[in-house]
Coordinates of C-alpha atoms in Angstrom, one line a residue:
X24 CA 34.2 25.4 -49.5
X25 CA 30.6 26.3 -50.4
X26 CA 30.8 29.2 -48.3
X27 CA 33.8 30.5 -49.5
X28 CA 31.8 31.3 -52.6
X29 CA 28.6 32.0 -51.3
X30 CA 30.6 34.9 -50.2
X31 CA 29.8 36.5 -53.5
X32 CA 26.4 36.8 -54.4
X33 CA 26.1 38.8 -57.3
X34 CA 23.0 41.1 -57.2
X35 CA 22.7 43.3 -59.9
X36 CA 19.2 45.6 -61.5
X37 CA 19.4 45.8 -65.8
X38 CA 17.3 48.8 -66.3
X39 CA 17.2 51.7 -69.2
X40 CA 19.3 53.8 -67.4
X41 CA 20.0 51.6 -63.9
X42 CA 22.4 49.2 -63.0
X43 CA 23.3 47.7 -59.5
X44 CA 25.9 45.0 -58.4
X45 CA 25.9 44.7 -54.9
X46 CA 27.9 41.8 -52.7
X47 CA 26.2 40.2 -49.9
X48 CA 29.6 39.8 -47.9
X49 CA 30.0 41.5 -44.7
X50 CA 33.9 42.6 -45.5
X51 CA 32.8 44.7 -48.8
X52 CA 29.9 45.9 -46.7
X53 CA 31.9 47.6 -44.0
X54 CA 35.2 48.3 -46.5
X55 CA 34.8 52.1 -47.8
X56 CA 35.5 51.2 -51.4
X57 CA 32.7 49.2 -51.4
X58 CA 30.7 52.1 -49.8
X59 CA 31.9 54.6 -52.3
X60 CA 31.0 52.2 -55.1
X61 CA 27.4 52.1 -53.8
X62 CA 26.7 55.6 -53.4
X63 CA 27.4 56.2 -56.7
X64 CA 24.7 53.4 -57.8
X65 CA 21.8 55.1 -60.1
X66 CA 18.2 54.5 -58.4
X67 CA 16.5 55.4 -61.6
X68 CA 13.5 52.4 -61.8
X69 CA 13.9 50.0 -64.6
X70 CA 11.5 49.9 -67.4
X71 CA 10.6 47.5 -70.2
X72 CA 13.8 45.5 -68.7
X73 CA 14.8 42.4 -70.1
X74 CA 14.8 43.7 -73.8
X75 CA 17.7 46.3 -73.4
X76 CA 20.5 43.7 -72.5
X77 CA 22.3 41.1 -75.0
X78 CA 22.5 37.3 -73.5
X79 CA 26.6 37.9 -73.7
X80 CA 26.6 40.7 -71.3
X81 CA 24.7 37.9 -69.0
X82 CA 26.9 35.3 -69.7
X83 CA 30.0 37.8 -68.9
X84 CA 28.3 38.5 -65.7
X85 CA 27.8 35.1 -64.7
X86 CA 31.2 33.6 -65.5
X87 CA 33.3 36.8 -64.0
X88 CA 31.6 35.9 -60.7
X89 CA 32.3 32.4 -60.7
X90 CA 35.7 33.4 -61.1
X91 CA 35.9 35.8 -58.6
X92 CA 34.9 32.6 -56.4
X93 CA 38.8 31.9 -56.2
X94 CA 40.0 35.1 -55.0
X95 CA 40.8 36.5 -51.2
X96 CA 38.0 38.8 -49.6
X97 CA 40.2 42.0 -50.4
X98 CA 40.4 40.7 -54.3
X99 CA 36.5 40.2 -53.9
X100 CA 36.2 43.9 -53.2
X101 CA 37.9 44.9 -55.8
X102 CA 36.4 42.7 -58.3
X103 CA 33.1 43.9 -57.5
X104 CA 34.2 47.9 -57.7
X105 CA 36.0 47.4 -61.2
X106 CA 32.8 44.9 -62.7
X107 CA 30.4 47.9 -60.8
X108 CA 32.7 50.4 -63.0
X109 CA 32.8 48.6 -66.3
X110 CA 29.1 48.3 -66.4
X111 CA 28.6 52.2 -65.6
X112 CA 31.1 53.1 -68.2
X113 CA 29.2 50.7 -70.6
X114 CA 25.6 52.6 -69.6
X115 CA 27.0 56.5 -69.5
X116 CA 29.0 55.7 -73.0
X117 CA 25.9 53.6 -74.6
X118 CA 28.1 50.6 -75.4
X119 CA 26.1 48.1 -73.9
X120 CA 25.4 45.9 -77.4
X121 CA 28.5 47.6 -79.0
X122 CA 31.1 46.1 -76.6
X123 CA 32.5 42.7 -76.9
X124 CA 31.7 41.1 -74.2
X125 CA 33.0 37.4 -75.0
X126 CA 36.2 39.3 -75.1
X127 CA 36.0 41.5 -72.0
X128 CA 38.7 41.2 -69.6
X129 CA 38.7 42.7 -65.7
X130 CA 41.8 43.4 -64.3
X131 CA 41.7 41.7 -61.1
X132 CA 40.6 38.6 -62.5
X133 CA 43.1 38.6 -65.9
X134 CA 46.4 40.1 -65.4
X135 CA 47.0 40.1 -69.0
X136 CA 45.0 43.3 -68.5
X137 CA 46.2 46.8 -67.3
X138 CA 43.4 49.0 -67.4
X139 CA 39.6 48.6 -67.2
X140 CA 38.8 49.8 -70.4
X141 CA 35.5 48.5 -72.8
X142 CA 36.1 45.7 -76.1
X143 CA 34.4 47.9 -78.5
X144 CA 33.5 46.5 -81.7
X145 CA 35.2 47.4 -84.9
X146 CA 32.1 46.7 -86.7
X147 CA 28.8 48.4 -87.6
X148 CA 27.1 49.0 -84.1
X149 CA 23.7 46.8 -83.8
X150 CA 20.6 48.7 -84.0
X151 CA 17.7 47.8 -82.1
X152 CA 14.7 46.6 -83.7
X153 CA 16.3 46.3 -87.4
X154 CA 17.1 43.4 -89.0
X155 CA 20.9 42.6 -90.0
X156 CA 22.3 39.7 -91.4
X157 CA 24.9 37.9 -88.6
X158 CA 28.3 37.8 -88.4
X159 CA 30.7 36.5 -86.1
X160 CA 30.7 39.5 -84.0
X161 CA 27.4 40.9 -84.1
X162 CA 25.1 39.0 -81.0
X163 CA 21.7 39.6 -81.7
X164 CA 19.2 38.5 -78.8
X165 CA 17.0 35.9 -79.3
X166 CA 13.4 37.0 -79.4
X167 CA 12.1 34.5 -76.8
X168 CA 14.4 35.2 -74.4
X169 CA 14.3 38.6 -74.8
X170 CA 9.9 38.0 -73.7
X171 CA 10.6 36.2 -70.9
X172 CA 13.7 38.5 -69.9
X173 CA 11.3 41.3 -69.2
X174 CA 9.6 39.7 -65.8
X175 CA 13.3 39.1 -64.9
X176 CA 14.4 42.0 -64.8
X177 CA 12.1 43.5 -62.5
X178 CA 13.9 42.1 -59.4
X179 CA 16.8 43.2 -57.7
X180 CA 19.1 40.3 -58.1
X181 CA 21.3 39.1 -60.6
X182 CA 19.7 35.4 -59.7
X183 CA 16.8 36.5 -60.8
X184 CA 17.5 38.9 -63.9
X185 CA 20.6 36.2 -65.0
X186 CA 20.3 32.6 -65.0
X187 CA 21.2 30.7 -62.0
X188 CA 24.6 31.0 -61.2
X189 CA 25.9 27.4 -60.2
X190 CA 26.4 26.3 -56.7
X191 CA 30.0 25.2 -56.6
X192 CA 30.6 22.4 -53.8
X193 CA 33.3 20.0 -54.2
X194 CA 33.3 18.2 -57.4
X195 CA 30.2 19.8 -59.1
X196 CA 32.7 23.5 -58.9
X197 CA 35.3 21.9 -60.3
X198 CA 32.6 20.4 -63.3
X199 CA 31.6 23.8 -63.6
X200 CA 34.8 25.5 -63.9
X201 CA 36.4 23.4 -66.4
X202 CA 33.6 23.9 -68.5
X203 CA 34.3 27.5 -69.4
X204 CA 36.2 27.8 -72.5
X205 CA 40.0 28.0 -72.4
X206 CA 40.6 30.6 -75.5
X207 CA 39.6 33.2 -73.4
X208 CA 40.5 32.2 -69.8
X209 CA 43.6 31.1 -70.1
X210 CA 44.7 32.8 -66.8
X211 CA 41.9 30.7 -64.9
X212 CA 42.5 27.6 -66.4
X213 CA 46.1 27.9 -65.7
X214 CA 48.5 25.3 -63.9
X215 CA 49.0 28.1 -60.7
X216 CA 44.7 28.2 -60.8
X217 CA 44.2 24.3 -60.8
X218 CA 46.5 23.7 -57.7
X219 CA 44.4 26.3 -55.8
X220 CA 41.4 24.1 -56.6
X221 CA 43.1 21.3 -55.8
X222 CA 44.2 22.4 -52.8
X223 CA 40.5 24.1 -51.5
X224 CA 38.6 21.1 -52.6
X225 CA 40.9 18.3 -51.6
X226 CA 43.2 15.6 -53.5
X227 CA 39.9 14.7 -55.7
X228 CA 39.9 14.1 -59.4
X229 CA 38.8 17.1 -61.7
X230 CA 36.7 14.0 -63.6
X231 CA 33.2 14.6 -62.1
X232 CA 31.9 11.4 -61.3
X233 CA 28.0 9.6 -61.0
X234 CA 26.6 11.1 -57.7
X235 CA 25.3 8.3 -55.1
X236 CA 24.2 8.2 -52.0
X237 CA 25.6 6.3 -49.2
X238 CA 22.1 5.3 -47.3
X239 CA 20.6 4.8 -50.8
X240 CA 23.2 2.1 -51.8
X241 CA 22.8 0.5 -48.0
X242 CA 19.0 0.3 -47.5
X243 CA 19.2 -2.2 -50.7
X244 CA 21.8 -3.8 -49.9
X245 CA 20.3 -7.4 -49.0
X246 CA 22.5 -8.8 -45.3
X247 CA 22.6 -12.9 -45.1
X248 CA 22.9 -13.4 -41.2
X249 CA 25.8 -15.7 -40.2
X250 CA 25.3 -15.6 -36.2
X251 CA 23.8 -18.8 -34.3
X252 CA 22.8 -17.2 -31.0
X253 CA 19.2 -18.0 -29.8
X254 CA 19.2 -15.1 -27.4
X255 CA 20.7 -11.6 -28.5
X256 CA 20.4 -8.6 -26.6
X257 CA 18.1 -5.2 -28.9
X258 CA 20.6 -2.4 -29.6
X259 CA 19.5 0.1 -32.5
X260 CA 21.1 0.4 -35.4
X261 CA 23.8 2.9 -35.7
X262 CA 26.3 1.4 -38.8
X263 CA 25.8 -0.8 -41.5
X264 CA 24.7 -3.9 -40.3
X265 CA 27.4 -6.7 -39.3
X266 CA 26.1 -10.1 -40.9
X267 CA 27.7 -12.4 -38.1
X268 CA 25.5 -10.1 -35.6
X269 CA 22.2 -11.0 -37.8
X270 CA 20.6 -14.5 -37.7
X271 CA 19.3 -15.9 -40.8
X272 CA 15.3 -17.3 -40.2
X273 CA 16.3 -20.7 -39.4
X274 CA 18.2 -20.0 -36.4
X275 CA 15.4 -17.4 -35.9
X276 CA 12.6 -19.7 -36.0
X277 CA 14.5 -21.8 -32.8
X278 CA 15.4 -18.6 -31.2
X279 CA 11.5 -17.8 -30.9
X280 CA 10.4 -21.2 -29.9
X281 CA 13.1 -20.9 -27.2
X282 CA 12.1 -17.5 -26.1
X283 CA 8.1 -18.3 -25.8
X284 CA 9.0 -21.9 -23.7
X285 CA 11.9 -19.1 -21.5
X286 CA 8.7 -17.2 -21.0
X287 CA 5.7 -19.6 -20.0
X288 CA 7.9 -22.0 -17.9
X289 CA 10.1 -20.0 -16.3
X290 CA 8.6 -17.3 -13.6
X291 CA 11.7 -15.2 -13.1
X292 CA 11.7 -13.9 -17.2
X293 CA 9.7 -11.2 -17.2
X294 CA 8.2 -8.9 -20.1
X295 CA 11.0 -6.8 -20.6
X296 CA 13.1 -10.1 -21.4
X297 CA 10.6 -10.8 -23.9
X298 CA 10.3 -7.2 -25.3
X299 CA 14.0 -7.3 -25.8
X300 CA 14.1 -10.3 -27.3
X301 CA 11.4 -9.7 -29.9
X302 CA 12.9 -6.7 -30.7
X303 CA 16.2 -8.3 -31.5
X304 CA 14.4 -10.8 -33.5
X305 CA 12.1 -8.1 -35.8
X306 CA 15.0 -6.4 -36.3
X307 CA 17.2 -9.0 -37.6
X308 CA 14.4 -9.8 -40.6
X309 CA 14.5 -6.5 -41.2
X310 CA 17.7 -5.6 -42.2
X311 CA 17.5 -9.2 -43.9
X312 CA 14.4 -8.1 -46.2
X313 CA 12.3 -11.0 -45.0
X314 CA 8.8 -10.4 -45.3
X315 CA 6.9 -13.8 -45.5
X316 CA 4.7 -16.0 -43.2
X317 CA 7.4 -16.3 -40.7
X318 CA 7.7 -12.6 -40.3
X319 CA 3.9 -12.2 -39.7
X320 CA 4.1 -14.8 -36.8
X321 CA 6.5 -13.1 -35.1
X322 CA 5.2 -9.6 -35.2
X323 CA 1.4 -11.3 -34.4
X324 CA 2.9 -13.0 -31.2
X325 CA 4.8 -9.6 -30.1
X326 CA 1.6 -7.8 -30.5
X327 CA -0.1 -10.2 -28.4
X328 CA 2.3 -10.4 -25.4
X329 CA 2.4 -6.3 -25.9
X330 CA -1.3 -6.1 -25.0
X331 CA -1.2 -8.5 -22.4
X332 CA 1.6 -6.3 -20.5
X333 CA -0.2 -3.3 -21.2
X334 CA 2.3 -1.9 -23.6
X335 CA 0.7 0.1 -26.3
X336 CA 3.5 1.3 -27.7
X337 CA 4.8 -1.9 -28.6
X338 CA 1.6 -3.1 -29.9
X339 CA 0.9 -0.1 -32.2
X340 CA 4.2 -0.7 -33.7
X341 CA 3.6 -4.2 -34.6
X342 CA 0.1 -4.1 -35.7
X343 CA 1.5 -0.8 -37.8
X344 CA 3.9 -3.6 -39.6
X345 CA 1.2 -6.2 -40.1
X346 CA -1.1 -4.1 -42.0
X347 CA 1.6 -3.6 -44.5
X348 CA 2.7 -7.8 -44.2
X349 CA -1.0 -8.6 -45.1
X350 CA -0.8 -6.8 -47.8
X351 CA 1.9 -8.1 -49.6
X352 CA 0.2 -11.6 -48.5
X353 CA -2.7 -10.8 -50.3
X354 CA -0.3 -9.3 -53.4
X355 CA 1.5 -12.1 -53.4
X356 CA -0.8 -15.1 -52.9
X357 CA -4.4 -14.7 -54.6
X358 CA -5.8 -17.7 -53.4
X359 CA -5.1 -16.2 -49.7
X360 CA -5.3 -19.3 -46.9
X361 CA -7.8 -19.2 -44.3
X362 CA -5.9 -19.1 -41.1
X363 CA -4.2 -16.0 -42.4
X364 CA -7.8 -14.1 -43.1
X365 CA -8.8 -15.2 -39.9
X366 CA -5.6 -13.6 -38.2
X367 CA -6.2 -10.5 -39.7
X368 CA -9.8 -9.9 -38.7
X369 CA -8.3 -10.6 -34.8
X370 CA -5.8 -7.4 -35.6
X371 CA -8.2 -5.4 -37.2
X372 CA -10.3 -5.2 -34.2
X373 CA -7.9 -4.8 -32.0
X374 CA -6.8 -1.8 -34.3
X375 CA -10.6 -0.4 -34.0
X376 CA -10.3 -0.5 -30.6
X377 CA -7.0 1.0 -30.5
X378 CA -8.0 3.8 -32.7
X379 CA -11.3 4.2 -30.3
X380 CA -9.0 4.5 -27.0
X381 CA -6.5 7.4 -29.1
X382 CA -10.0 9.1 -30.4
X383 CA -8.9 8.8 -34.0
X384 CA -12.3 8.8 -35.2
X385 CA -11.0 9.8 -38.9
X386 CA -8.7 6.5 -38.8
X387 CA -11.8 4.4 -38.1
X388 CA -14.1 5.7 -40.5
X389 CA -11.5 4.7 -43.1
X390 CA -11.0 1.5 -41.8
X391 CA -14.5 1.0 -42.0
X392 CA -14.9 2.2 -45.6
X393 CA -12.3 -0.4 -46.4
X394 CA -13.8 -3.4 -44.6
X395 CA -17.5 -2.7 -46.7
X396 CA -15.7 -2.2 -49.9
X397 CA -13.1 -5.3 -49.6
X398 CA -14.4 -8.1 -47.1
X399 CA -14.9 -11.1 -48.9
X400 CA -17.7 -13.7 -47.6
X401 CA -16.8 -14.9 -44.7
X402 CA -15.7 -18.7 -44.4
X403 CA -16.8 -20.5 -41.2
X404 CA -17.8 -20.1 -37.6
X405 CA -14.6 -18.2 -36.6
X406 CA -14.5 -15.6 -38.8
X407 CA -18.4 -14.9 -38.7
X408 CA -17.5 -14.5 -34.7
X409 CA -14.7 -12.3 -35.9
X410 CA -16.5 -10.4 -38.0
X411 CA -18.9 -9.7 -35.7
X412 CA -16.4 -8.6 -32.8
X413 CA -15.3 -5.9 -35.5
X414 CA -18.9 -4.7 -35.8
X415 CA -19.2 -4.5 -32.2
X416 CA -15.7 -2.3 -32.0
X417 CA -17.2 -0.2 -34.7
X418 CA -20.5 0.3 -32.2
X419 CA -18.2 1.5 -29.7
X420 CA -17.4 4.5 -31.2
X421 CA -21.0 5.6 -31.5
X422 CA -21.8 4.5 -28.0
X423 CA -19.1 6.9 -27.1
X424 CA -19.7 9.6 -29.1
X425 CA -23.4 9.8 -28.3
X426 CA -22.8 8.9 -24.2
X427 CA -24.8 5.7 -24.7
X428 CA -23.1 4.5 -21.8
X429 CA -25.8 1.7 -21.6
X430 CA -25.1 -0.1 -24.9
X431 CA -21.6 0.9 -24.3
X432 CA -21.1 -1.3 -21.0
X433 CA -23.3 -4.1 -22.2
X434 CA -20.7 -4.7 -25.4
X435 CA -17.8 -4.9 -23.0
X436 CA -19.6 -7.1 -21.4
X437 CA -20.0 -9.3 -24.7
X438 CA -16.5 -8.7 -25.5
X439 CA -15.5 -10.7 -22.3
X440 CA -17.5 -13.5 -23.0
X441 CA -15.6 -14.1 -26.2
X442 CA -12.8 -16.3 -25.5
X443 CA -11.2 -15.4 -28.8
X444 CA -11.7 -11.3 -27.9
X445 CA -9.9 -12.2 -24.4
X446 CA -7.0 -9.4 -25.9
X447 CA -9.9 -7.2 -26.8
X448 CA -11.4 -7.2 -23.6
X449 CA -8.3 -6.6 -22.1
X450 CA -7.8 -3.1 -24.2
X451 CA -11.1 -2.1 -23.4
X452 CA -10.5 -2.9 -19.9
X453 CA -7.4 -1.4 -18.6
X454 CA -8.0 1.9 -21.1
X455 CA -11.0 2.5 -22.0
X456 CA -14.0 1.9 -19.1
X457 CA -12.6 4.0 -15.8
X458 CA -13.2 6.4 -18.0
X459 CA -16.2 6.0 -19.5
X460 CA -17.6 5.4 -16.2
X461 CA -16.8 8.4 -15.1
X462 CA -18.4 10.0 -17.9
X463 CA -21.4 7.7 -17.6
X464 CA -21.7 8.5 -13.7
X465 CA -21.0 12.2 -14.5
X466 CA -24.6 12.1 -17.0
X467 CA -25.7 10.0 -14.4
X468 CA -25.6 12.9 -11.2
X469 CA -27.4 15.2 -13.3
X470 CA -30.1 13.3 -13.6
X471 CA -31.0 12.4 -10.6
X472 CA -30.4 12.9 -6.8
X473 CA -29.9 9.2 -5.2
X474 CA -29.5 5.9 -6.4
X475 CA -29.2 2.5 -5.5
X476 CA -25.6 0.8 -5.5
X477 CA -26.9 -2.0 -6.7
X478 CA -28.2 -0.5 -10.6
X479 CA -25.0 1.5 -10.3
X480 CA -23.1 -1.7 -10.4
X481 CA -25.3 -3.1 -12.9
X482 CA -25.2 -0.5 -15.0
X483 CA -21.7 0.5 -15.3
X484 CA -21.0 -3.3 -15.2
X485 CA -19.4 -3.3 -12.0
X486 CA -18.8 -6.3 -9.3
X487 CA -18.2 -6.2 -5.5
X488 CA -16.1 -9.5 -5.9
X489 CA -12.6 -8.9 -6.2
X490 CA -10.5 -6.6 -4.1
X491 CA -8.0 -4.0 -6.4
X492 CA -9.5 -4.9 -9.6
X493 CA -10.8 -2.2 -12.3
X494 CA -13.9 -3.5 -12.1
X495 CA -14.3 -3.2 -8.8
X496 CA -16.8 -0.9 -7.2
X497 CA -15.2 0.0 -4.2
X498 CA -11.5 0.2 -6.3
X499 CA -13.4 2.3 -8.4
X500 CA -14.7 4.8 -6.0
X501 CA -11.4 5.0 -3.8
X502 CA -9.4 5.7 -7.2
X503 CA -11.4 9.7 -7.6
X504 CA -12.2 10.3 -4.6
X505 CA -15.9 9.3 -4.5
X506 CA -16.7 7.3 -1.3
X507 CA -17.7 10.2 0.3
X508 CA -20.8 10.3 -1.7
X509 CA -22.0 6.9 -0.1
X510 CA -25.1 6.9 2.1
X511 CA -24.9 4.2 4.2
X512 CA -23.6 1.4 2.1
X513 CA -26.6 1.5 -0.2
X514 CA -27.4 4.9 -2.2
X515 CA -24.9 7.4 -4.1
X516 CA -25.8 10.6 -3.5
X517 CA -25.5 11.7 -7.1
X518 CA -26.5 15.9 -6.4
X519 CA -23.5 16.0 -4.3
X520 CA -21.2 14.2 -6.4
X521 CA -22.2 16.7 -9.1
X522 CA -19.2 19.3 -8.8
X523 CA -16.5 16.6 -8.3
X524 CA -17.7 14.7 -11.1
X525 CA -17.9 17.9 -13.5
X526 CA -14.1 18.5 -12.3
X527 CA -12.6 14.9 -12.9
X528 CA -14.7 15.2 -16.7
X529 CA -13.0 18.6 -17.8
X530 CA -9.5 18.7 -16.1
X531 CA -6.8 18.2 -18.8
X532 CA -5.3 15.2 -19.6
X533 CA -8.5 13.3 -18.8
X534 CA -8.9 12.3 -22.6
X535 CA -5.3 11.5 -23.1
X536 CA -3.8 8.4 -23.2
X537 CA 0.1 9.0 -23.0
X538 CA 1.9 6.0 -24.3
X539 CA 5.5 5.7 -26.1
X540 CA 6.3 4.2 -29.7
X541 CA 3.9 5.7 -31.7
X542 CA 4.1 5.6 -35.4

């Protein structure tokens, strides 16, 4: 429907002397009429436009072209050779403020008329830049508009010289065409005309009614969950949400407890049970609105299972949606309790950490600025330890920007001694030291030619213990390729690890961490 009357896109260049209406549709382009009509277009360059040209001439212009919107590509054609003739007989005869343009009919468009021939008035013709007294026929430009026309008409497009013409779609074309005044278009307002609408833009009313949005009125709407299931399988969203598919927050509150005991006693359920489960369960307070206390356990205890199964995307999202459930806390509840505060220092450093293993420094920094602006006094022993765990995450970052692998190993190694940092550890653990180490050991072979195993493993805060584990020395140096470097089960000979060390440092990807569910 729209592009029926995009079709015609009036273009058109007011000048002195120069006038130019050009359609944009690829049938008047290749018809010869339209060719003809073109090559007998003036080029003379339009000066002081936008002062030459009465506002009725434009509001002709506009409303012949809505018009034309209705007619059959061949009518178009014609309509735009007989409204390119009109305005050239109006230019060569100097009629321009003369003719009647309120009055001005076009054959193809009113059948009333025969010939394409000018409304002349029968009055005094206008002179420019004299005052008159006026009448009922006489149209004298208003000033301002007649200042601001001159930028206009400097373009090449009736868009730009005229004002907008409407963009007719569905019920706002029918709006616009029943506004035009029946006196004069009697033939477009008629029965035969209206059916044609009816028929182009469907059965609707002509009544233009309130515009609303479909996903604006369904995000508010609030659901009230009617299911009882304690275990309901995650499917995204695709339709409006089916309450006897959501469960309200007391059934949800079981279905949790139910899930966690599933998961601790029972070694066949594994994480992506939980996962799924979780997911379900965040989604049905979602589309329920719920926000409170509740909601903040469940997206706490899905963070923590997340980290422990070494899903980062599942974690970021959750500790994304507890930043934003802290803050209404805080909104909401001024005197703010002190297990919640305590909570949130635990996320926040694993979110400094997190930040640390992505290398968004600029996220940090802010976080930081935040935390020295808006930390109240702490309130006993745990949050001092918390608080404290978030300074050391914050240390991190500078041991790893300025290679202090030193300081950098010996706060993991505080990290793990912190039973309440256990999850912190674990982040820094499985993402953050292989590769630090290798950077450490790559600063390390520059330096010098041979050392002991033993200050290696010290250093880099590595253990001979366990068999397969990251921290393991020999897991270590079987995972890149560096056993080859031992001399005799005692020294690494660091010159000739130089190379392959150098290589593992600046091959791409090194620096990445690749994980899903960003936000």
């Amino acid at each position: 429907m729209g592009g029926t009357y995009n079709e015609v896109t009036p273009s058109l260049t007011l000048g002195k002397n120069n006038l130019n209406i050009s359609s944009k549709s690829s049938s008047s382009s290749q018809n010869p009429a339209s060719s003809t009509s073109n090559s007998g277009q003036t080029n003379i360059k339009s000066q002081e436009a936008g002062q030459n040209w009465p506002p009725s001439l434009q509001e002709f212009v506009n409303t012949s072209f809505i018009r034309s919107s209705l007619l059959s590509n061949a009518d178009k054609i014609t309509f735009n050779t007989q409204l390119q003739s009109l305005m050239e007989k109006a230019l060569s005869t100097g009629k321009i403020w003369e003719n009647d343009w309120k009055s001005q009919k076009i054959p193809i468009l009113d059948k009333s008329c025969k010939k394409l021939e000018l409304e002349c008035l029968t009055k005094k013709p206008r002179v420019k830049n004299q005052e008159q007294t006026p009448t009922s026929t006489v149209f004298l430009p208003p000033p301002k508009r007649q200042k601001t026309k001159k930028k206009q008409m400097t373009t090449d497009t009736l868009r730009s010289t005229l004002p907008a013409t409407p963009n007719i779609s569905n019920k706002s074309a029918n709006t616009e065409l029943a506004g035009l005044k029946g006196g004069k278009d009697s033939e477009f307002n008629s029965a035969e005309k209206k059916k044609q609408r009816m028929a182009r833009f469907g059965a609707e009313s002509l009544t233009p009614e309130p515009f609303k949005r479909t996903s604006e009125t369904s995000s508010t709407k609030v659901i009230i969950g009617k299911c009882e299931d304690l275990e309901k399988h995650y499917l995204r969203l695709t339709s409006e949400p089916d309450p006897y598919r959501v469960r309200p927050q007391r059934v949800l509150e079981k279905s949790v407890k139910f899930i966690l005991d599933k998961y601790k006693k029972d070694s066949q359920t594994g994480y992506s049970y939980v996962n799924n489960q979780f997911k379900s369960i965040r989604q049905d307070l979602t589309v329920q609105h719920i926000k409170n206390d509740f909601a903040m356990q469940v997206y706490e205890t899905h963070a923590r299972i997340a980290i422990e199964n070494n899903d980062l995307g599942e974690f970021n999202q959750c500790q994304s949606q507890l930043k934003y459930l802290y803050y209404l806390k805080k909104k909401s509840d001024k005197a703010l309790s002190n297990n919640v505060y305590t909570v949130e220092l635990e996320f926040t450093c694993y979110r400094i950490i997190y930040m640390l293993m992505m290398g968004n420094y600029s996220e940090i920094y802010k976080l930081k600025l935040e935390l020295c602006s808006n930390t109240p006094k702490p309130k006993g022993k745990k949050q001092i330890e918390l608080l404290d765990c978030i300074e050391k995450a914050f240390l991190l970052q500078s041991y790893q920007i300025n290679g202090d692998y030193h300081k950098f190993f010996n706060t993991y190694d505080y990290f793990k001694s912190i039973p309440s940092m256990k999850l912190a550890a674990h982040l820094i653990k499985h993402f953050l030291v292989s590769k630090e180490r290798i950077k450490s050991l790559n600063i390390i072979a520059k330096s010098y030619r041979k050392l002991p195993i033993s200050f290696m493993v010290e250093e880099l805060k590595l253990t001979n213990k366990t068999e397969d584990d990251i921290d393991n020395w020999n897991t270590f140096l079987t995972k890149y390729n560096l056993l080859q470097f031992l001399v005799l089960d005692t020294d690494f000979d660091c010159s000739a690890s130089r190379g392959v060390l150098q290589n593992i440092v600046v091959q791409n990807g090194f620096r990445k961490i690749d994980i899903k569910g960003q936000v």
